[in-house]
Coordinates of C-alpha atoms and ligand atoms in Angstrom, one line a residue:
X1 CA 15.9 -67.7 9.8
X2 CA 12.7 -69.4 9.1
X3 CA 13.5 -72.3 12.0
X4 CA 14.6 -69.4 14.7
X5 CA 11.5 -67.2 13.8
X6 CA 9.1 -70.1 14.0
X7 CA 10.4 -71.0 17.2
X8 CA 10.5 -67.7 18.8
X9 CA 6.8 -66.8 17.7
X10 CA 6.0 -70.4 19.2
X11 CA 7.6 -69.4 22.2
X12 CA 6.3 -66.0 23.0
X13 CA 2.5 -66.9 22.0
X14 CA 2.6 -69.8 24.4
X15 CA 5.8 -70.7 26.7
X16 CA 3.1 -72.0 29.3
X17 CA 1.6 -74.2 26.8
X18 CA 4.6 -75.2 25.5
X19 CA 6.0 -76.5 29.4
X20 CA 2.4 -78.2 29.8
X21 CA 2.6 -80.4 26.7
X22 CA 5.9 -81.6 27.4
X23 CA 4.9 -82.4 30.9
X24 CA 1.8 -84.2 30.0
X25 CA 3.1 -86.2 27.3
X26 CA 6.0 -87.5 28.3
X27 CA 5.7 -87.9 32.1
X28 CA 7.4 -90.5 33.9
X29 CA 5.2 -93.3 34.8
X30 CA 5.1 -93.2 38.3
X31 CA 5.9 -96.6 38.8
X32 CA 9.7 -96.2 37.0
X33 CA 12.7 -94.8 39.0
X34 CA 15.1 -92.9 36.3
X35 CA 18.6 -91.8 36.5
X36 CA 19.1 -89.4 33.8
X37 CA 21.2 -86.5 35.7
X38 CA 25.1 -87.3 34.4
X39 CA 27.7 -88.0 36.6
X40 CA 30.3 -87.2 34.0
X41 CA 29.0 -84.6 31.9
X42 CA 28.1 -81.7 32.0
X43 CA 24.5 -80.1 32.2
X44 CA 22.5 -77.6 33.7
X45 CA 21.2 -78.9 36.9
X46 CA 18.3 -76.2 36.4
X47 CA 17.1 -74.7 33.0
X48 CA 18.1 -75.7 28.9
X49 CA 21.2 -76.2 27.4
X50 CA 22.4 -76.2 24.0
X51 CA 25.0 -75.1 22.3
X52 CA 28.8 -75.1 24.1
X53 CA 30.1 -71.8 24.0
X54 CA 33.3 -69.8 25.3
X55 CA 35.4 -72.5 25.7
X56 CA 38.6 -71.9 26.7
X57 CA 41.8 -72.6 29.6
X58 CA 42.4 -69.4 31.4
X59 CA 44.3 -68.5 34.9
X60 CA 44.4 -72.3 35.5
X61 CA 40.7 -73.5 34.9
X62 CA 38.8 -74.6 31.9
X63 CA 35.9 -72.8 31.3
X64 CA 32.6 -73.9 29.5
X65 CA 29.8 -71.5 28.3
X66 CA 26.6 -72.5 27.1
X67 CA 24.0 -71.2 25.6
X68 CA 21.1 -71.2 28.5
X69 CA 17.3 -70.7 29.3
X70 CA 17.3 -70.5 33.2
X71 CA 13.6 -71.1 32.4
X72 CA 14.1 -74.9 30.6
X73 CA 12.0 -73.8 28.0
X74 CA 13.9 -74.7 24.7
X75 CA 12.8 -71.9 22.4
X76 CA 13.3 -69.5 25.3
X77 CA 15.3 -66.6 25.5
X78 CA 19.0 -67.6 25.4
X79 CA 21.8 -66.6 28.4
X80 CA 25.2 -67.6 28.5
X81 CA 25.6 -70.2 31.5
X82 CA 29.0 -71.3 33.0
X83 CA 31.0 -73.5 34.6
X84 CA 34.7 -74.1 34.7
X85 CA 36.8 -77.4 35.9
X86 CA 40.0 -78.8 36.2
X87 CA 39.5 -81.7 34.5
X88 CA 36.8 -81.0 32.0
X89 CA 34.5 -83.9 33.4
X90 CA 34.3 -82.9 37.3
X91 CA 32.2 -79.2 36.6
X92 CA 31.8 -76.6 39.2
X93 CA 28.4 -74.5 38.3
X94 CA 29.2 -70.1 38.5
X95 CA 26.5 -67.4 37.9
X96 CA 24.8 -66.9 34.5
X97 CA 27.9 -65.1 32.5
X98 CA 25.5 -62.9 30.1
X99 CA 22.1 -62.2 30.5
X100 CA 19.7 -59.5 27.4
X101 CA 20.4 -56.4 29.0
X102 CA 21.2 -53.9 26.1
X103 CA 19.2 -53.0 23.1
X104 CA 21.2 -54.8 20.9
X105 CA 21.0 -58.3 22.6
X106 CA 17.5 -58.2 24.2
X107 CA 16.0 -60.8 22.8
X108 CA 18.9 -63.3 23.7
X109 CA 22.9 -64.1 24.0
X110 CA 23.3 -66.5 21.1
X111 CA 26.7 -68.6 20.7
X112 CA 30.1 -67.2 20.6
X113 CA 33.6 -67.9 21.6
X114 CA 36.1 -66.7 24.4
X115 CA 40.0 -65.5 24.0
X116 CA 42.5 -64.3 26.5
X117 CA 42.4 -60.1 25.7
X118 CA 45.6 -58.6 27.4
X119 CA 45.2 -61.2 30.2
X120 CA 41.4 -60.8 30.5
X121 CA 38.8 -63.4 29.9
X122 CA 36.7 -61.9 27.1
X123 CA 33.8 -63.0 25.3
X124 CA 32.8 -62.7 22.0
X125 CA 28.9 -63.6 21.3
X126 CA 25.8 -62.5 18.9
X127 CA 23.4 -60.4 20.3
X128 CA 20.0 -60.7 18.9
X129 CA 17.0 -58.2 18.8
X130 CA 14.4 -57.6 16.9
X131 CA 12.4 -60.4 17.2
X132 CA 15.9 -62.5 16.3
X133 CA 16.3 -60.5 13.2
X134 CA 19.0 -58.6 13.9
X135 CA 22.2 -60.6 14.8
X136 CA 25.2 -58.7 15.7
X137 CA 29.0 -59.2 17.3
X138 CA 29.4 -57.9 20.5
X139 CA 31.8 -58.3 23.1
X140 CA 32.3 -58.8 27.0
X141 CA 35.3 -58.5 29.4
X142 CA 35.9 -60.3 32.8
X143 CA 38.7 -59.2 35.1
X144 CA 37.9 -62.4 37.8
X145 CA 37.0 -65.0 35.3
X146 CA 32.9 -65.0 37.2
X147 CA 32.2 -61.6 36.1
X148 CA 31.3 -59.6 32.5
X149 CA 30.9 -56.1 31.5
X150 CA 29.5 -55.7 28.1
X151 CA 31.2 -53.6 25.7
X152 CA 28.8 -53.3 23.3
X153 CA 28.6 -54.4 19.0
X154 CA 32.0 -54.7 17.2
X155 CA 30.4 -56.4 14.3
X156 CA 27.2 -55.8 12.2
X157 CA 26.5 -56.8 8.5
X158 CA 25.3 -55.0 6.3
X159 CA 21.9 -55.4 4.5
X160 CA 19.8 -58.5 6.0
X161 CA 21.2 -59.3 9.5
X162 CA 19.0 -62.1 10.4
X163 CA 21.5 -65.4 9.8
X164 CA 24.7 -63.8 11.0
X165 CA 25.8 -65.3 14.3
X166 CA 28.2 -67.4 16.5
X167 CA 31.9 -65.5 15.8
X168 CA 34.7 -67.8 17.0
X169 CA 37.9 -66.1 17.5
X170 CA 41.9 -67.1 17.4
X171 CA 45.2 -64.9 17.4
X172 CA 47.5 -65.8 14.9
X173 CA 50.3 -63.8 12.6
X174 CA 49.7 -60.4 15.1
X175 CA 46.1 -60.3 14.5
X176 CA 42.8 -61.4 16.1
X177 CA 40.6 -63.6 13.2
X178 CA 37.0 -64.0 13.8
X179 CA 34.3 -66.7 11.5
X180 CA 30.9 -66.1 11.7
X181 CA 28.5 -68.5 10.9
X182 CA 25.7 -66.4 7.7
X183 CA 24.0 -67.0 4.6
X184 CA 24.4 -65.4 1.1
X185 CA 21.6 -63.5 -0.6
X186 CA 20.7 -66.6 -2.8
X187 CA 20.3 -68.3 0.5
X188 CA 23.1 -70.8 1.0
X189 CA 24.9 -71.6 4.0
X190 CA 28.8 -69.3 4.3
X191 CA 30.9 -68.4 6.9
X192 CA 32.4 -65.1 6.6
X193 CA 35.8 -63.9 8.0
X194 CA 37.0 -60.9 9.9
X195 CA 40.4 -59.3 11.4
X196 CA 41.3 -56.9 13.8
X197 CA 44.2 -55.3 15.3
X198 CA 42.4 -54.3 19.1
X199 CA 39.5 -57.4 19.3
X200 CA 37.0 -53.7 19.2
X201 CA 37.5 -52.7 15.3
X202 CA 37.0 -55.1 12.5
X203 CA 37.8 -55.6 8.9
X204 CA 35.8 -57.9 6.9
X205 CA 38.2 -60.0 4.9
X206 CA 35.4 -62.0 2.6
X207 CA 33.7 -65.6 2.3
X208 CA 36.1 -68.0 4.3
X209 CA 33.7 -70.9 2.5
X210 CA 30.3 -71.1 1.3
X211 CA 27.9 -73.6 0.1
X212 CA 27.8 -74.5 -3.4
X213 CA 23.6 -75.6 -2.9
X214 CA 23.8 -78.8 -1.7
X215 CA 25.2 -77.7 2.2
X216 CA 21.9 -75.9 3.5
X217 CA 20.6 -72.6 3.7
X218 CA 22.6 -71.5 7.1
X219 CA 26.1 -72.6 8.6
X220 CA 26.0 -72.6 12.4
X221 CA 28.7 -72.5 14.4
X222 CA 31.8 -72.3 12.4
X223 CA 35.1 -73.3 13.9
X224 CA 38.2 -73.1 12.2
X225 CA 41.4 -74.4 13.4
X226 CA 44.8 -76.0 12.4
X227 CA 46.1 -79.8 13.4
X228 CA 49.1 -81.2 11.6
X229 CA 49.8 -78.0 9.2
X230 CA 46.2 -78.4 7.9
X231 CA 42.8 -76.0 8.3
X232 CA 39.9 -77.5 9.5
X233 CA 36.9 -75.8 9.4
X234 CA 33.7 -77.3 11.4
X235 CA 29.9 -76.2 10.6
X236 CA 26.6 -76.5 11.6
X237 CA 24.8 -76.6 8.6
X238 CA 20.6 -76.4 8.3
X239 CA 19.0 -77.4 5.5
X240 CA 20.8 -80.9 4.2
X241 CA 18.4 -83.1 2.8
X242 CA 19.5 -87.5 3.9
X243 CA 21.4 -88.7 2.0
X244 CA 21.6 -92.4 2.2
X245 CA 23.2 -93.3 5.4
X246 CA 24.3 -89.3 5.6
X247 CA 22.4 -86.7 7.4
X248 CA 19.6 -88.4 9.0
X249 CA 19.6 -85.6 11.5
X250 CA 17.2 -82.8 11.5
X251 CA 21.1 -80.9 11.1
X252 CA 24.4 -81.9 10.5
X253 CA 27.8 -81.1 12.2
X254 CA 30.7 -81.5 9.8
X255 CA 33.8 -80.7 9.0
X256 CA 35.9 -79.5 5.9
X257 CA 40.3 -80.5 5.7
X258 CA 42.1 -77.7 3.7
X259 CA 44.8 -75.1 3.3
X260 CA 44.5 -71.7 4.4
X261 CA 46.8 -68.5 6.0
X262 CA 46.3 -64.8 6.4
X263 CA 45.6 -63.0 3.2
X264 CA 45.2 -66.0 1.1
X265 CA 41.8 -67.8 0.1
X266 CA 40.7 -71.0 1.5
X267 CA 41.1 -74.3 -0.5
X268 CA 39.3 -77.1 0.4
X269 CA 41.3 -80.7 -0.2
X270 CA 38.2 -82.9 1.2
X271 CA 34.8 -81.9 1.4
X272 CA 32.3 -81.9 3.9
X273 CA 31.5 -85.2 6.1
X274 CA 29.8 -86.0 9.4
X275 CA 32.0 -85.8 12.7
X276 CA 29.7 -88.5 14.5
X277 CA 26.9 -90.2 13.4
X278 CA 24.9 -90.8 16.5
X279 CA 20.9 -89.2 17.2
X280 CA 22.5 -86.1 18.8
X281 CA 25.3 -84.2 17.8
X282 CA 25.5 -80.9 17.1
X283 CA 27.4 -77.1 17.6
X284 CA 30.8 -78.3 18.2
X285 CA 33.4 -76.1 19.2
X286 CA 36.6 -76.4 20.0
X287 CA 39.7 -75.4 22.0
X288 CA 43.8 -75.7 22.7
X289 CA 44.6 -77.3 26.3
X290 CA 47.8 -76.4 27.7
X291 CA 49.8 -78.7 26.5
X292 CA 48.8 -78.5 23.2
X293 CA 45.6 -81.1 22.9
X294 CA 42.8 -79.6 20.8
X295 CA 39.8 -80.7 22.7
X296 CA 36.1 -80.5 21.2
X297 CA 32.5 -80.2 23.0
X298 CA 29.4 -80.6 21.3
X299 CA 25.9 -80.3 22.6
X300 CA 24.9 -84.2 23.3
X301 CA 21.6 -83.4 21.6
X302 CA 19.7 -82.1 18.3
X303 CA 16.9 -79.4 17.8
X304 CA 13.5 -80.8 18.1
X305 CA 13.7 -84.0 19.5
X306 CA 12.5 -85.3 22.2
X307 CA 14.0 -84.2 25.6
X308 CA 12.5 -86.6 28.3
X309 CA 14.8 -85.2 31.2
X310 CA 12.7 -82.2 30.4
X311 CA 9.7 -83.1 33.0
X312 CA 12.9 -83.5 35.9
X313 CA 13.4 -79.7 35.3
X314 CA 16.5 -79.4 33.3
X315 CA 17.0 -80.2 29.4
X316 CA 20.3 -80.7 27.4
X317 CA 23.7 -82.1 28.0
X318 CA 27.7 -81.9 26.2
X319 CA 29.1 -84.7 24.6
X320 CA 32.7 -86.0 26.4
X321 CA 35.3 -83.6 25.7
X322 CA 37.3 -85.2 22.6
X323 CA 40.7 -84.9 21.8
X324 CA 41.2 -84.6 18.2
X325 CA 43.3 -85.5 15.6
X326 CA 44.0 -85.9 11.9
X327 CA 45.4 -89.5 10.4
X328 CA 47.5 -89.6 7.7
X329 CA 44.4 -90.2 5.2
X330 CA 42.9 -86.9 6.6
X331 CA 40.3 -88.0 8.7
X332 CA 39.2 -86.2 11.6
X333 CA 40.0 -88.9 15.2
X334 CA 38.1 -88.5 18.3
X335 CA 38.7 -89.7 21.7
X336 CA 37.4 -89.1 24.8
X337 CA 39.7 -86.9 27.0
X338 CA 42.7 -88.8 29.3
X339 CA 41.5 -87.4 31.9
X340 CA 38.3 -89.9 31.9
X341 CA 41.2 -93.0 32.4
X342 CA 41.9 -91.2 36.1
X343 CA 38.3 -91.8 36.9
X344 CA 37.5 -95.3 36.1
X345 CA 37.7 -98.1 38.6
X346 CA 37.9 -101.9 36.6
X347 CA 34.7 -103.9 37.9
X348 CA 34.9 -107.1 35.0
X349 CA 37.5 -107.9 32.5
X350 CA 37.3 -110.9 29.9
X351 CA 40.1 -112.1 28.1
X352 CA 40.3 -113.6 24.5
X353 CA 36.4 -115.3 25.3
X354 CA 34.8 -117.0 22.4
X355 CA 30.9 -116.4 23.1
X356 CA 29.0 -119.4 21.0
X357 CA 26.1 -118.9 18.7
X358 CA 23.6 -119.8 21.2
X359 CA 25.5 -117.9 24.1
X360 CA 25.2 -114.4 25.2
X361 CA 27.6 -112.7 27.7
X362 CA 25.5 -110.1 30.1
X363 CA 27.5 -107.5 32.6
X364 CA 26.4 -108.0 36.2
X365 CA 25.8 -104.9 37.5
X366 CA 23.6 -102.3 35.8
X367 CA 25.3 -99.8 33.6
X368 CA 24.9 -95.9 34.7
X369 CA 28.1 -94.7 34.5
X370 CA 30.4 -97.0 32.6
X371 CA 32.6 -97.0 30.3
X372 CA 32.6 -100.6 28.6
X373 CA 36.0 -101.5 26.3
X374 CA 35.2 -104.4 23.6
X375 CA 37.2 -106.0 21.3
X376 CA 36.1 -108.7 18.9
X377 CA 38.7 -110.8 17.7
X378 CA 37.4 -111.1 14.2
X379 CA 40.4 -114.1 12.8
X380 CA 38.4 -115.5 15.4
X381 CA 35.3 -115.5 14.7
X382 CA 32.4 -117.1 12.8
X383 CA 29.2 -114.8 12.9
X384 CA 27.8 -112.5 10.7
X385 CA 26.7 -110.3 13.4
X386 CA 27.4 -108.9 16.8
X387 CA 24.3 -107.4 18.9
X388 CA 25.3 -105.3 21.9
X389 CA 21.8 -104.4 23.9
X390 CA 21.4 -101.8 26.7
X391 CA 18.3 -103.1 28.4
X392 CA 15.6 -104.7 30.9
X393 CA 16.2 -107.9 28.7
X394 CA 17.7 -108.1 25.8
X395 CA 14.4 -109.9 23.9
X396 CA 12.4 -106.8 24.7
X397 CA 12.0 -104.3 22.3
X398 CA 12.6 -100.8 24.5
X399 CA 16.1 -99.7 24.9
X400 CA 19.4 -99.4 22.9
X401 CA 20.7 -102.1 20.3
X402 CA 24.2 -101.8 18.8
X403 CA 24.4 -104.1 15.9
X404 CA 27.8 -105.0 14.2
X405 CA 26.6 -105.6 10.4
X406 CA 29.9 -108.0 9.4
X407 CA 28.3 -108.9 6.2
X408 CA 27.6 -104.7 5.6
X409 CA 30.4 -103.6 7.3
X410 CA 28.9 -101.2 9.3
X411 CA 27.8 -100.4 12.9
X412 CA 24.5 -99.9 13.8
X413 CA 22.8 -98.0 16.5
X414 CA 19.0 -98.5 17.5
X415 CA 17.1 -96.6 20.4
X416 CA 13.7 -97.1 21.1
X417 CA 11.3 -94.9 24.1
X418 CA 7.8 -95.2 23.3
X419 CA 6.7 -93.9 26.5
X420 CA 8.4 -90.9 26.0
X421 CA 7.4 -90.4 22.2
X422 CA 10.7 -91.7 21.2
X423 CA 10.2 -94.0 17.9
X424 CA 13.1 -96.9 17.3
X425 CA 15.0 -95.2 14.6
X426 CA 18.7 -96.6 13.8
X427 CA 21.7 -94.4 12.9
X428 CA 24.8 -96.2 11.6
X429 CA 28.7 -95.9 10.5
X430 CA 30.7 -97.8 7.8
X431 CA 33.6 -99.9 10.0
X432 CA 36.7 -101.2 8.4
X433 CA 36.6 -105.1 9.0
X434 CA 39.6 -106.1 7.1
X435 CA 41.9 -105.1 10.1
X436 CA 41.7 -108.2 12.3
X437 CA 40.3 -106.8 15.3
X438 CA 37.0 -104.4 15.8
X439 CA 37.3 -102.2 19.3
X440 CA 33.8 -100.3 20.8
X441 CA 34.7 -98.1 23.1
X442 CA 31.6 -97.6 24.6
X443 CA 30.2 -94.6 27.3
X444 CA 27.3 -94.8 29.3
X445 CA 26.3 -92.0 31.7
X446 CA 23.3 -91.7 33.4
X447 CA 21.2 -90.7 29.8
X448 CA 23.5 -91.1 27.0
X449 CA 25.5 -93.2 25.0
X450 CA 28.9 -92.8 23.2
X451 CA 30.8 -95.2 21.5
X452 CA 34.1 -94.6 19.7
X453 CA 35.3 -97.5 17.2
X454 CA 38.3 -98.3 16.2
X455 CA 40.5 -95.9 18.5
X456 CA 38.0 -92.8 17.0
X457 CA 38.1 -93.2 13.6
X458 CA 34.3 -93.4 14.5
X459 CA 31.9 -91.7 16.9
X460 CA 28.5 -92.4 17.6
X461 CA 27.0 -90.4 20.4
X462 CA 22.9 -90.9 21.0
X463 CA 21.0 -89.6 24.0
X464 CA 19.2 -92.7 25.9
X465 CA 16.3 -92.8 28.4
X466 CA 16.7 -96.2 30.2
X467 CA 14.8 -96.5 33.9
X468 CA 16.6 -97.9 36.1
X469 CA 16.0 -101.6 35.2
X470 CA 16.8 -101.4 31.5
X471 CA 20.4 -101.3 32.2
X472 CA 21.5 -104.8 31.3
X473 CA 24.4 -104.5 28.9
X474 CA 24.5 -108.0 26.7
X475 CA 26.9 -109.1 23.6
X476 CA 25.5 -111.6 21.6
X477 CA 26.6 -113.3 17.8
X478 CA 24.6 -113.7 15.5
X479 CA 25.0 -116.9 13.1
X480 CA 28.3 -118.4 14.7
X481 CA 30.7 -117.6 17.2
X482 CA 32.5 -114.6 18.6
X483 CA 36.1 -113.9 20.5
X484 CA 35.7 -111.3 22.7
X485 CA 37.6 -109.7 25.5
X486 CA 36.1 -106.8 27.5
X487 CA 36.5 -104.2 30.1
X488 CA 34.3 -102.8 32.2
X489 CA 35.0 -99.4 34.2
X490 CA 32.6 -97.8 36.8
X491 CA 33.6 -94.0 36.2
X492 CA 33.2 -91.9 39.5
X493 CA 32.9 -88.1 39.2
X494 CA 30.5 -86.0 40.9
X495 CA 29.4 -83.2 39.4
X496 CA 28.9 -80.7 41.5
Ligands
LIG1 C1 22.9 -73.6 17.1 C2 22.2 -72.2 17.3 C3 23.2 -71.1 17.0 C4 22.6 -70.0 17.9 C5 22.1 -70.7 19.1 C6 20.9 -70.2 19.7 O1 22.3 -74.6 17.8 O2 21.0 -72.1 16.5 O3 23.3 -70.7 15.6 O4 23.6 -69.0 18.2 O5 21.9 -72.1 18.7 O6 20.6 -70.8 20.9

């Protein structure tokens, strides 16, 4: 709890202060026009975001919670906000779902999950009082989809209730299964399981998984699900020290493959890795479309960074919904949704291109809402490095670099905002070269980035701060020649 408690007491000595520092050091310069509201994703047009929350398809619309300060102070108290779609990338913006009202979530609506109760949306959240020390279940019930009544705590633990929070529910063999996200006694991260017959009365069933002292202190936001007869389960773990290339994050979103069914224990075949290795990626949560596709959201950001859309009044964005998948090696695949192909109009396309060492191949138009589709021919191809730049020009140093290490194997990702406190700091992913072609298929929306290699085998997802005229997208080689082709897609949706 230490992180939540220091926030809090940060945040009720001083939200003013708090609101003035971030304006004064990190205003715009008032010579730069920015573009940093997404087209495509979504995020609050008013207020902070973090966590996605309650996501589910009910009565015909996909719904998105998140967790909310109307206020857009980060550390503030939390709401649930909503929207719902039809296509998970269009969003229209409803009423704040859940607001503190009752003694046992007054100090704010932490992260939860919804379900389909008897034909009702319903809502299953952590309520915290107490100065965030006490964390408990509790539940809400919408007959219109807009609207909640509370129902009050279904779930408290016993003993120390301050790291016991974000329950996400499923149905499955008669029963309604619940994983919330706590820490043991000696202080390791665990996620404890629950049943019930009614969604109201609860049954612990025991540790699900817990962390054996190298995972962190807390798990937030488990998720637990099946894809191709296995059980995945997805944390959000505090406390992971780097590890090489691993967990450069302040935290860590990561998944476990396994076997598990009602009444038997949980056994873990692979352990715990990363889901993307971007800047920001963090409280995923997922969800089954109607024809089966398990989408996942994840808050497009981490604690503690740097949020320069902050000073335009609104803070926080989602990742692209993902569809995922498990290979046959029993790694986790991510791609953006197929909905995103129905929005994207071609604007450039190069076929089978070699680009020579002393060449560099830069898009026309500026990039703000793009999705750019490379693939280096690498039977084809003589350098021992690919630079990709997102920039004013790609010799100056402010911006986004992604570097393709050939000699390494591994993709690189550099962003760099000194005006807005944000140092150049790399994050990176190992990449199979020995297939004979490299794909980056790369997002841009107004202020982020997110690139999927290799069909998803790979995700890095970053947020960005370009102004407007640092928007050059460039490909260069490094020592020898490259075969590229490329696609380039404008993607139009307007959030609403
Ligand atoms: C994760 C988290 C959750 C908590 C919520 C509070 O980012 O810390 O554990 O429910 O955010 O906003």
């Amino acid at each position: 709890m230490e992180c939540l408690l220091q926030k809090t007491k940060i945040t009720m000595l001083s939200n003013c202060l708090i609101l003035l520092m971030v304006g004064q050091a990190f205003s715009i310069p008032k010579t730069e026009e920015v573009t940093w509201y997404p087209t495509y994703h979504l995020a609050p047009h008013k207020g902070w975001i973090n966590d996605p929350n309650g996501l589910i398809y009910h009565n015909g619309y996909y719904h998105a919670f998140f967790q909310h300060n109307p206020e857009n102070i980060p550390e503030g108290t939390k709401h649930w906000g909503h929207a719902r779609s039809h296509d998970m990338l269009n969003w229209e913006y409803l009423p704040i779902a859940l607001s503190p009202s009752l003694e046992d979530d007054i100090d704010g609506i932490f992260s939860g999950s919804a379900v389909n109760l008897n034909g009702k949306l319903t809502l299953i959240y952590t309520g915290v009082s107490d100065n965030l020390n006490k964390q408990r279940q509790m539940v809400a019930i919408s007959s219109d989809g807009v609207n909640f009544e509370k129902k009050g705590v279904v779930i408290t633990k016993e003993g120390d209730e301050s790291y016991f929070r974000d329950p996400k529910a499923w149905f499955q063999n008669g029963s309604w299964w619940v994983v919330i996200g706590s820490q043991t006694t000696d202080k390791l991260g665990e996620v404890l399981l629950y049943s019930s017959k009614d969604f109201f009365n609860w049954t612990y069933q025991g540790v699900l998984a817990g962390g054996n002292g190298s995972l962190g202190y807390m798990w937030e936001c488990p998720d637990f699900f099946t894809i191709n007869g296995k059980q995945i389960l997805v944390i959000s773990p505090q406390g992971l020290e780097q590890d090489g290339f691993n967990y450069q994050n302040l935290y860590q979103t990561g998944y476990f493959v396994g076997n598990w069914q009602p009444e038997q224990n949980y056994t873990i075949e692979k352990g715990f890795r990363e889901i993307d290795h971007g800047h920001d990626f963090y409280a995923s949560q997922s969800f089954l479309a109607p024809d089966g596709r398990r989408i996942q959201i994840s808050w497009l950001d981490m604690w503690e960074s740097v949020f320069a859309e902050n000073v335009t009044g609104w803070s926080g964005m989602f990742t692209i919904p993902r569809e995922i998948s498990l290979n046959e090696f029993g790694d986790l695949v991510s791609k953006p949704i197929r909905e995103i192909i129905g929005k994207r109009t071609p604007n450039t396309d190069i076929f089978d291109t070699i680009i020579s060492s002393n060449q560099m191949l830069t898009l026309k138009n500026n990039v703000f809402s793009s999705e750019i589709l490379i693939e280096f021919n690498l039977l084809n191809s003589s350098c021992k490095a690919i630079q990709l730049s997102l920039k004013e020009e790609p010799t100056r140093d402010e911006g986004v670099v992604l570097y393709v290490d050939i000699e390494l194997s591994r993709l690189f990702m550099e962003r760099y905002y000194p005006k807005y406190g944000i140092d150049k700091t790399n994050r990176s992913v190992a990449i199979d070269l020995s297939l004979s072609k490299l794909s980056l298929d790369i997002f841009v929306d107004s202020s982020s980035i997110e690139v999927f290699v290799n069909d998803g085998i790979a995700v890095m997802s970053s947020r960005i701060y370009p102004n407007n005229n640092q928007r050059k997208f460039s490909v260069a080689p490094v020592d020898g020649f490259v075969n590229v082709s490329l696609t380039s897609y404008d993607i139009n949706v307007n959030n609403q």
